[in-house]
mmCIF file of C-alpha atoms in Angstrom:
data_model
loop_
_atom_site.group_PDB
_atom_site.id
_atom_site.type_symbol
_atom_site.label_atom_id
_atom_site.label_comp_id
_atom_site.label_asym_id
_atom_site.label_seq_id
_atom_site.Cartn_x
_atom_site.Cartn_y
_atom_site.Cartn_z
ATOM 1 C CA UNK H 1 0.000 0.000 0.000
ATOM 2 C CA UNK H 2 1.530 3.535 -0.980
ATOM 3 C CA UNK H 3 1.548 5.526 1.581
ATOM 4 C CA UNK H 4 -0.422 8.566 1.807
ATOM 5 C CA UNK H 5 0.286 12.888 1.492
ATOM 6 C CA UNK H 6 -2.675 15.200 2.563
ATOM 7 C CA UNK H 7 -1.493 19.118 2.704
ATOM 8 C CA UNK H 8 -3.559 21.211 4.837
ATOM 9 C CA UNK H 9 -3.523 25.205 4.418
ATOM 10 C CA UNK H 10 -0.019 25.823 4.890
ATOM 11 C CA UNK H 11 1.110 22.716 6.921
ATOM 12 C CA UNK H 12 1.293 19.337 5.545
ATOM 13 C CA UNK H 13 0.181 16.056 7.305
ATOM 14 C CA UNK H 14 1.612 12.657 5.860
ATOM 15 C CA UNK H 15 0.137 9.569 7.175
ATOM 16 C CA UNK H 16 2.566 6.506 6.432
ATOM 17 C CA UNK H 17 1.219 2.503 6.432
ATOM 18 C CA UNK H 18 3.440 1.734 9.458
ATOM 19 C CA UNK H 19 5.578 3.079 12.578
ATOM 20 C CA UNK H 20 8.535 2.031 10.646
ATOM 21 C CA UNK H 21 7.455 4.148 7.873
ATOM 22 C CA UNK H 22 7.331 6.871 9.668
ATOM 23 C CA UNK H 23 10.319 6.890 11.835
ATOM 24 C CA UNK H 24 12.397 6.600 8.152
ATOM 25 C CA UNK H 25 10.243 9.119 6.859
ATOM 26 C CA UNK H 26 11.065 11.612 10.147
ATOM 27 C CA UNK H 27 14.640 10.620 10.012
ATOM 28 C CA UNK H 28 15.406 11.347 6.399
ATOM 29 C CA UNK H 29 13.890 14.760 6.764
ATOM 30 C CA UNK H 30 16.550 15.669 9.803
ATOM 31 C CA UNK H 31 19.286 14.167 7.562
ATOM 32 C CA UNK H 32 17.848 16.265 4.802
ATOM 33 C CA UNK H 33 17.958 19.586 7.032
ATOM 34 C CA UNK H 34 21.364 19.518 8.371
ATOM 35 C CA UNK H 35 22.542 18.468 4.678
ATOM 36 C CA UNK H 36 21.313 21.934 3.739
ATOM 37 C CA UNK H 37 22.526 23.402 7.091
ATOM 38 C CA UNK H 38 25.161 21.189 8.756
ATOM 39 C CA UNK H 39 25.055 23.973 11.823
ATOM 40 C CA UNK H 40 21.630 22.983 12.345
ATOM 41 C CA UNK H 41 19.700 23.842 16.074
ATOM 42 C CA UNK H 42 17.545 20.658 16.082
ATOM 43 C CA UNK H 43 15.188 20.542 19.389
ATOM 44 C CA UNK H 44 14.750 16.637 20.234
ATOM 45 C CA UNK H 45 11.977 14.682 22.007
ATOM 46 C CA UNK H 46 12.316 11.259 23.557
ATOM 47 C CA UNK H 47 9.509 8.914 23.957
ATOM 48 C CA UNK H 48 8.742 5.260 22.405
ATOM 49 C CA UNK H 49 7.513 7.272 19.466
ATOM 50 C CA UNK H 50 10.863 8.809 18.808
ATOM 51 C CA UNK H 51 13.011 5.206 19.262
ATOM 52 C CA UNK H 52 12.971 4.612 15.186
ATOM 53 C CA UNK H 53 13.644 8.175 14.322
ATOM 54 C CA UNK H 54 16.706 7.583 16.151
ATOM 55 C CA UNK H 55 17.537 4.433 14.610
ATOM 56 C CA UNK H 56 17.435 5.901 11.476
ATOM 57 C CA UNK H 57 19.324 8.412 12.091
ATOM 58 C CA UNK H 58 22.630 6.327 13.881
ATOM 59 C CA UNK H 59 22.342 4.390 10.615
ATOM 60 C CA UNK H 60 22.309 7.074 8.409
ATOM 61 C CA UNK H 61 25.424 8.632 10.156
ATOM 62 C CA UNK H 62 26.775 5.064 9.724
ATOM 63 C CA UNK H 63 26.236 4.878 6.301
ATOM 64 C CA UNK H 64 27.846 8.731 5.396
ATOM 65 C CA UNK H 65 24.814 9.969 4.878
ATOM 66 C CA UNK H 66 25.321 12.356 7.648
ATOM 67 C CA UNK H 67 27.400 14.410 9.954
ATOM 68 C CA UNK H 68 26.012 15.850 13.483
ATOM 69 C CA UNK H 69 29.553 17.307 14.591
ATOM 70 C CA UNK H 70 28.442 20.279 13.630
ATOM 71 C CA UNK H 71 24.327 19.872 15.114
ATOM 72 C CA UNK H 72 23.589 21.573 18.255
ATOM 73 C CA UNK H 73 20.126 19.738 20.569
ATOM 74 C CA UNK H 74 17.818 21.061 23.017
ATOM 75 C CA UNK H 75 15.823 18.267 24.191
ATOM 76 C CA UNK H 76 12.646 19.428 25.363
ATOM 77 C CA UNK H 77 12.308 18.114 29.025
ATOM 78 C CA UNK H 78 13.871 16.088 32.057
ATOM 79 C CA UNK H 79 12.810 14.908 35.043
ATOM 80 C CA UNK H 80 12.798 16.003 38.519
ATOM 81 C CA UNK H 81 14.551 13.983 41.421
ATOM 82 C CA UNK H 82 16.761 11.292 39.338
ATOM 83 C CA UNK H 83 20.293 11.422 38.293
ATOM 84 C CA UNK H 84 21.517 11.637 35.160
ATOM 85 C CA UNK H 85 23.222 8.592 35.207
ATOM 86 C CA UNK H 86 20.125 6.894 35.865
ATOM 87 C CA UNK H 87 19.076 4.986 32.994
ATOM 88 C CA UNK H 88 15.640 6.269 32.808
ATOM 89 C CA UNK H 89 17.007 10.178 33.166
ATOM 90 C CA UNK H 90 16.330 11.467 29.643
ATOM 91 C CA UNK H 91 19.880 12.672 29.557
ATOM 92 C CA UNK H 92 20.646 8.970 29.306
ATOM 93 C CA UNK H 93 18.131 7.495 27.630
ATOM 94 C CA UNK H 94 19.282 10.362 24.456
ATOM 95 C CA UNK H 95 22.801 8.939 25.184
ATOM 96 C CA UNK H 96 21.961 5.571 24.471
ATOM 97 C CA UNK H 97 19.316 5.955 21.827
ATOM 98 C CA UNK H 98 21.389 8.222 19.504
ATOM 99 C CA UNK H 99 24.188 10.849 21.074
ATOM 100 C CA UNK H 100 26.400 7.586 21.703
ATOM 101 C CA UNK H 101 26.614 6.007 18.747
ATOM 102 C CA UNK H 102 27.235 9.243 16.020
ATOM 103 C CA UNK H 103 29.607 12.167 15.791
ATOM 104 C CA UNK H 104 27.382 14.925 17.577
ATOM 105 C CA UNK H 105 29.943 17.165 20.670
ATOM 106 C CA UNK H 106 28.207 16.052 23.457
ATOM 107 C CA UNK H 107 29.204 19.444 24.649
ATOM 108 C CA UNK H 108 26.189 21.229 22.553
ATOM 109 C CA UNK H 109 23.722 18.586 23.565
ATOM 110 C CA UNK H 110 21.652 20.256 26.658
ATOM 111 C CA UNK H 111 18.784 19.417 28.294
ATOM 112 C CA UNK H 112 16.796 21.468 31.120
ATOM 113 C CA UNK H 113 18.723 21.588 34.370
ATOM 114 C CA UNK H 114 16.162 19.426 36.774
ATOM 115 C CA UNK H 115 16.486 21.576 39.660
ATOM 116 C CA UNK H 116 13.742 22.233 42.331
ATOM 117 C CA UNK H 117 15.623 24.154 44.262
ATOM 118 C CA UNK H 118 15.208 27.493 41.901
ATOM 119 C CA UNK H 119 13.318 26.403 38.850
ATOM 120 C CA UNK H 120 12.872 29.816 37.382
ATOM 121 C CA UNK H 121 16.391 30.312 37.358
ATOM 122 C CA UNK H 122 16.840 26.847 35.448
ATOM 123 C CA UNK H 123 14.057 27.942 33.047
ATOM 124 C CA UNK H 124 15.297 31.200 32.045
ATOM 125 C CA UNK H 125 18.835 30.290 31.750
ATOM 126 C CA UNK H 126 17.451 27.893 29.354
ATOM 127 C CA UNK H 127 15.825 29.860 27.587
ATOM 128 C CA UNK H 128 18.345 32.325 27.034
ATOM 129 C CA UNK H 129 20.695 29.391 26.071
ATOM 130 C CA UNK H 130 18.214 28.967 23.208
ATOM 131 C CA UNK H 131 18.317 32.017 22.257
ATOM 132 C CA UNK H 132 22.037 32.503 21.963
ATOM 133 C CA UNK H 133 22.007 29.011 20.099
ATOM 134 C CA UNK H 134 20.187 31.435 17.101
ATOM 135 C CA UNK H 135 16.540 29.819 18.440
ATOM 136 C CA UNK H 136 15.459 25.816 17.162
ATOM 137 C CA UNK H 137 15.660 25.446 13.288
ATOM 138 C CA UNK H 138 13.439 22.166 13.929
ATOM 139 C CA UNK H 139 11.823 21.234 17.021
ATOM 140 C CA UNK H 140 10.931 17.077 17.159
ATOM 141 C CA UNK H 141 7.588 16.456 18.787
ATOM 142 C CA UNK H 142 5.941 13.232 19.854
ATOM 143 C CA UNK H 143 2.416 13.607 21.674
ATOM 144 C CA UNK H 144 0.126 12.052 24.768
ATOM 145 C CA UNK H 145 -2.396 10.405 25.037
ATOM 146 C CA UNK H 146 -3.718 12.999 26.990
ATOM 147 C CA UNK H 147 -2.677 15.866 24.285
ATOM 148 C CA UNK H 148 0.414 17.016 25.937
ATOM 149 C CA UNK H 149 3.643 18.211 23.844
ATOM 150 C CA UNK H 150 7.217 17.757 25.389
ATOM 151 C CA UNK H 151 5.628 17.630 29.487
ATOM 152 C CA UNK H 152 3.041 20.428 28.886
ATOM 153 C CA UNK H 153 0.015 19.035 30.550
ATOM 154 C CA UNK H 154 -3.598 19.901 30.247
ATOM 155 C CA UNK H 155 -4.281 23.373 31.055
ATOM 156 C CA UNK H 156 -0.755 24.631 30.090
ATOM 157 C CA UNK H 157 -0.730 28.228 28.623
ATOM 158 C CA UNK H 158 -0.096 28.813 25.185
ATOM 159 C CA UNK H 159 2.802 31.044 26.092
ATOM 160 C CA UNK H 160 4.184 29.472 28.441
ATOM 161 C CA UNK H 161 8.198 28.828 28.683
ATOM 162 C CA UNK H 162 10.564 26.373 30.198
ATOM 163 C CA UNK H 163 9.754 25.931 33.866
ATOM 164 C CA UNK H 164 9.168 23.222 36.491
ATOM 165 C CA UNK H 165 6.017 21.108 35.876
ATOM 166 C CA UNK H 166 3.682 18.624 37.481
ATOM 167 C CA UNK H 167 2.670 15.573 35.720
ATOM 168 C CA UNK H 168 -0.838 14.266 35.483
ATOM 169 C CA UNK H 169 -2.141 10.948 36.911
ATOM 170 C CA UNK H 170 -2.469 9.424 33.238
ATOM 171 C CA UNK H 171 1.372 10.593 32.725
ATOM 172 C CA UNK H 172 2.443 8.930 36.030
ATOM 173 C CA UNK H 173 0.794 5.796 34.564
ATOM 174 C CA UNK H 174 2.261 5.761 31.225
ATOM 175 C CA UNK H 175 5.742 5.856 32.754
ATOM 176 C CA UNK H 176 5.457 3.175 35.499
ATOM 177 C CA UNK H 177 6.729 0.705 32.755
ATOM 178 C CA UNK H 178 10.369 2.480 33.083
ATOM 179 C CA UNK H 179 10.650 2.704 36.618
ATOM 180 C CA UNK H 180 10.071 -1.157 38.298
ATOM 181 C CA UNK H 181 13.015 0.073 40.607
ATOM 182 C CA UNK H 182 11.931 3.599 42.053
ATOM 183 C CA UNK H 183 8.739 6.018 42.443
ATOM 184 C CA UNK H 184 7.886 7.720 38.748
ATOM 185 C CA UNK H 185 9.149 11.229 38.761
ATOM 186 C CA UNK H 186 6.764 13.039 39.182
ATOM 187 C CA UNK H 187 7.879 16.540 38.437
ATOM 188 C CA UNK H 188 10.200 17.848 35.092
ATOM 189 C CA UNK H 189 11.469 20.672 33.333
ATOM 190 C CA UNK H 190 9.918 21.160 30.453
ATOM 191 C CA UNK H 191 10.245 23.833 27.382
ATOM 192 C CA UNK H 192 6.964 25.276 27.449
ATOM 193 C CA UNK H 193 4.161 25.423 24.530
ATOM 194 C CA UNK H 194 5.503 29.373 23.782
ATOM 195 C CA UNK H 195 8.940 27.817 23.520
ATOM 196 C CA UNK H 196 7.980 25.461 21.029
ATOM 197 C CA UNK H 197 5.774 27.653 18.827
ATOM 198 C CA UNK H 198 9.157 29.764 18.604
ATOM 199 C CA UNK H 199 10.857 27.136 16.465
ATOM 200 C CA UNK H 200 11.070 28.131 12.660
ATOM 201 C CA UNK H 201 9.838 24.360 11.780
ATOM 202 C CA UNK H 202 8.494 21.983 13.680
ATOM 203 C CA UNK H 203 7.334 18.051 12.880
ATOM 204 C CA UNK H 204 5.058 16.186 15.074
ATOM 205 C CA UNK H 205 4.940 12.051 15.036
ATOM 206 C CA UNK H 206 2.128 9.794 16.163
ATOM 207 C CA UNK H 207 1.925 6.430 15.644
ATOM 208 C CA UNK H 208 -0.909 3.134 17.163
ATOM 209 C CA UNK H 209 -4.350 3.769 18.123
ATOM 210 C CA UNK H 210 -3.517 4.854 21.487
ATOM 211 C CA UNK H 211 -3.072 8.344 19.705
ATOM 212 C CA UNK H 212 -5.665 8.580 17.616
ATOM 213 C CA UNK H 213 -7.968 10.357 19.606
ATOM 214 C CA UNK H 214 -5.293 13.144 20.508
ATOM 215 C CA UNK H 215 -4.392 13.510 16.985
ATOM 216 C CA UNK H 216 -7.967 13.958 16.094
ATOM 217 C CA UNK H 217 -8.025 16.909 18.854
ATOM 218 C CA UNK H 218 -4.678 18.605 18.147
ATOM 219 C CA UNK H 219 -5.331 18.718 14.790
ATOM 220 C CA UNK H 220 -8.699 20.224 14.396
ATOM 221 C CA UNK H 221 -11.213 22.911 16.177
ATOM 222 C CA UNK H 222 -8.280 25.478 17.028
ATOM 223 C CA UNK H 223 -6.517 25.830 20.154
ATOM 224 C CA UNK H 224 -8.101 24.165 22.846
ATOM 225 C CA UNK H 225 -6.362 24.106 26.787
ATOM 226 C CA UNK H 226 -7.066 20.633 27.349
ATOM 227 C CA UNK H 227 -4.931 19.391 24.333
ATOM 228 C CA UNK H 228 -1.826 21.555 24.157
ATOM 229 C CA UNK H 229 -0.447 19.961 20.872
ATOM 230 C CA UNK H 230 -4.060 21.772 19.423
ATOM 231 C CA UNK H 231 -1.396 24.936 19.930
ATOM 232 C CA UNK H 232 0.279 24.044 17.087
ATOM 233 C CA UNK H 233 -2.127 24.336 14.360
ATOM 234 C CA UNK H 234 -1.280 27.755 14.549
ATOM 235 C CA UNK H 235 2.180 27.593 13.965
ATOM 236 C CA UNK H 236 2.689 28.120 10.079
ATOM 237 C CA UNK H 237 5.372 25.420 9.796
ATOM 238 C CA UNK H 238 4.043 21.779 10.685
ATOM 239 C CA UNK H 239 4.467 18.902 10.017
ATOM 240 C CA UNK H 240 2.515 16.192 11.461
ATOM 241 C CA UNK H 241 3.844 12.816 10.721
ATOM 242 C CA UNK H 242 1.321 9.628 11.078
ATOM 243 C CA UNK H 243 0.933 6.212 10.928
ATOM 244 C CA UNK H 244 -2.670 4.803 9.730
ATOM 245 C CA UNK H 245 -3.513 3.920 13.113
ATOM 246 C CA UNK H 246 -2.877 7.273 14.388
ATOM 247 C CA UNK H 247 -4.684 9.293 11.589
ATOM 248 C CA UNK H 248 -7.716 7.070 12.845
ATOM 249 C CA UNK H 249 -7.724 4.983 9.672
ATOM 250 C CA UNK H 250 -8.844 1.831 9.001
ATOM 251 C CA UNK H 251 -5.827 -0.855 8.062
ATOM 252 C CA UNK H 252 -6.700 -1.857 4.311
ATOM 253 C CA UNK H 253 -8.018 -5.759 4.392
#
């Protein structure tokens, strides 16, 4: 089955036949981008979703495709109370999934600072590091089931910026799989939905039925609070990156 391209006004959706699809398809974009600007600013999400964009990535630096030494990441979020070096830290989950295994300076990788001790401080000083960085060429997105966009619950504002978080009850319970050996965090740092509208491109992946209905909400009936990825339909550069489960559609018999 070929897989299918819908553009909508002046962002583009692309629904793919599997997860696999669509981790190559999100991968060769990225390798596409820094080809045309190796000094890229790429702002990275972690998440099951993201686990073959990765993939595909590490082999495409294997293969020469690609360089990242000269790529500078934001990741979007980290959590509250763990060390880094614990495996489930999203420092080290990025470590093993992709910044291990290709040419990127480790140096220009950065994540929020997880402090609780003076979380405005952390989120500002991100922020300006941002800034400095020129601001995110393209910010990588995966989404909740509940809506949410990098840890941006429910109810988060629109302009919002990085700055310590609480995570919902249906959050807490998504994550008990990675932590058999611990409490689930239950606070993070998280770039906030203002942050992410400020990127100059930004892609947005969804794959299984679990997502379908949040895809169905963030993508139609304008911005609404209690499904923060809605936010994005109003940035003018998105794209949203589906399988057919996601997009709600049926698999072909």
């Amino acid at each position: 089955m070929s897989d299918l391209i819908m553009l909508v006004s002046s962002s583009q959706r692309l629904t793919y036949s599997t997860e696999a699809a669509v981790g190559q398809a999100v991968g060769d974009l990225i390798v596409e981008i820094i080809g045309r600007k190796p000094a890229a600013v790429l702002g990275l999400a972690t998440g099951a979703t993201m686990e073959p964009v990765y993939a595909n990535l590490v082999a495409a630096f294997k293969r020469g495709d690609v360089s990242f030494a000269g790529v500078t990441s934001f990741n979007l979020d980290e959590y509250v109370g763990i060390p880094t070096s614990h495996p489930r830290s999203y420092r080290s989950t990025m470590n093993a999934l992709f910044f291990d295994h290709v040419d990127i300076d480790k140096n220009r990788t950065f994540l929020p600072e997880a402090s609780v001790d003076k979380p405005d401080e952390a989120g500002e000083r991100y922020e300006r590091m941002i800034a400095k960085a020129g601001g995110i060429d393209l910010q990588l997105l995966g989404i909740g089931r509940n809506g949410h966009i990098g840890l941006n619950e429910p109810g988060s504002a629109k302009d919002s910026r990085t700055r310590l978080v609480e995570l919902h009850e249906d959050t807490l319970r998504a994550n008990a799989r990675f932590f058999s050996d611990r409490p689930v965090p239950s606070s993070a740092i998280t770039m906030g939905i203002g942050t992410i509208l400020s990127a100059k491109q930004i892609v947005l992946t969804a794959t299984g039925v679990a997502k379908a209905d949040a895809v169905r909400r963030a993508t139609s009936g304008g911005f609404q609070a209690d499904c923060p990825a809605s936010a994005l339909q109003e940035h003018d550069k998105v794209s949203w990156f589906f399988d057919r489960a996601a997009a709600g559609l049926r698999m072909a018999a």
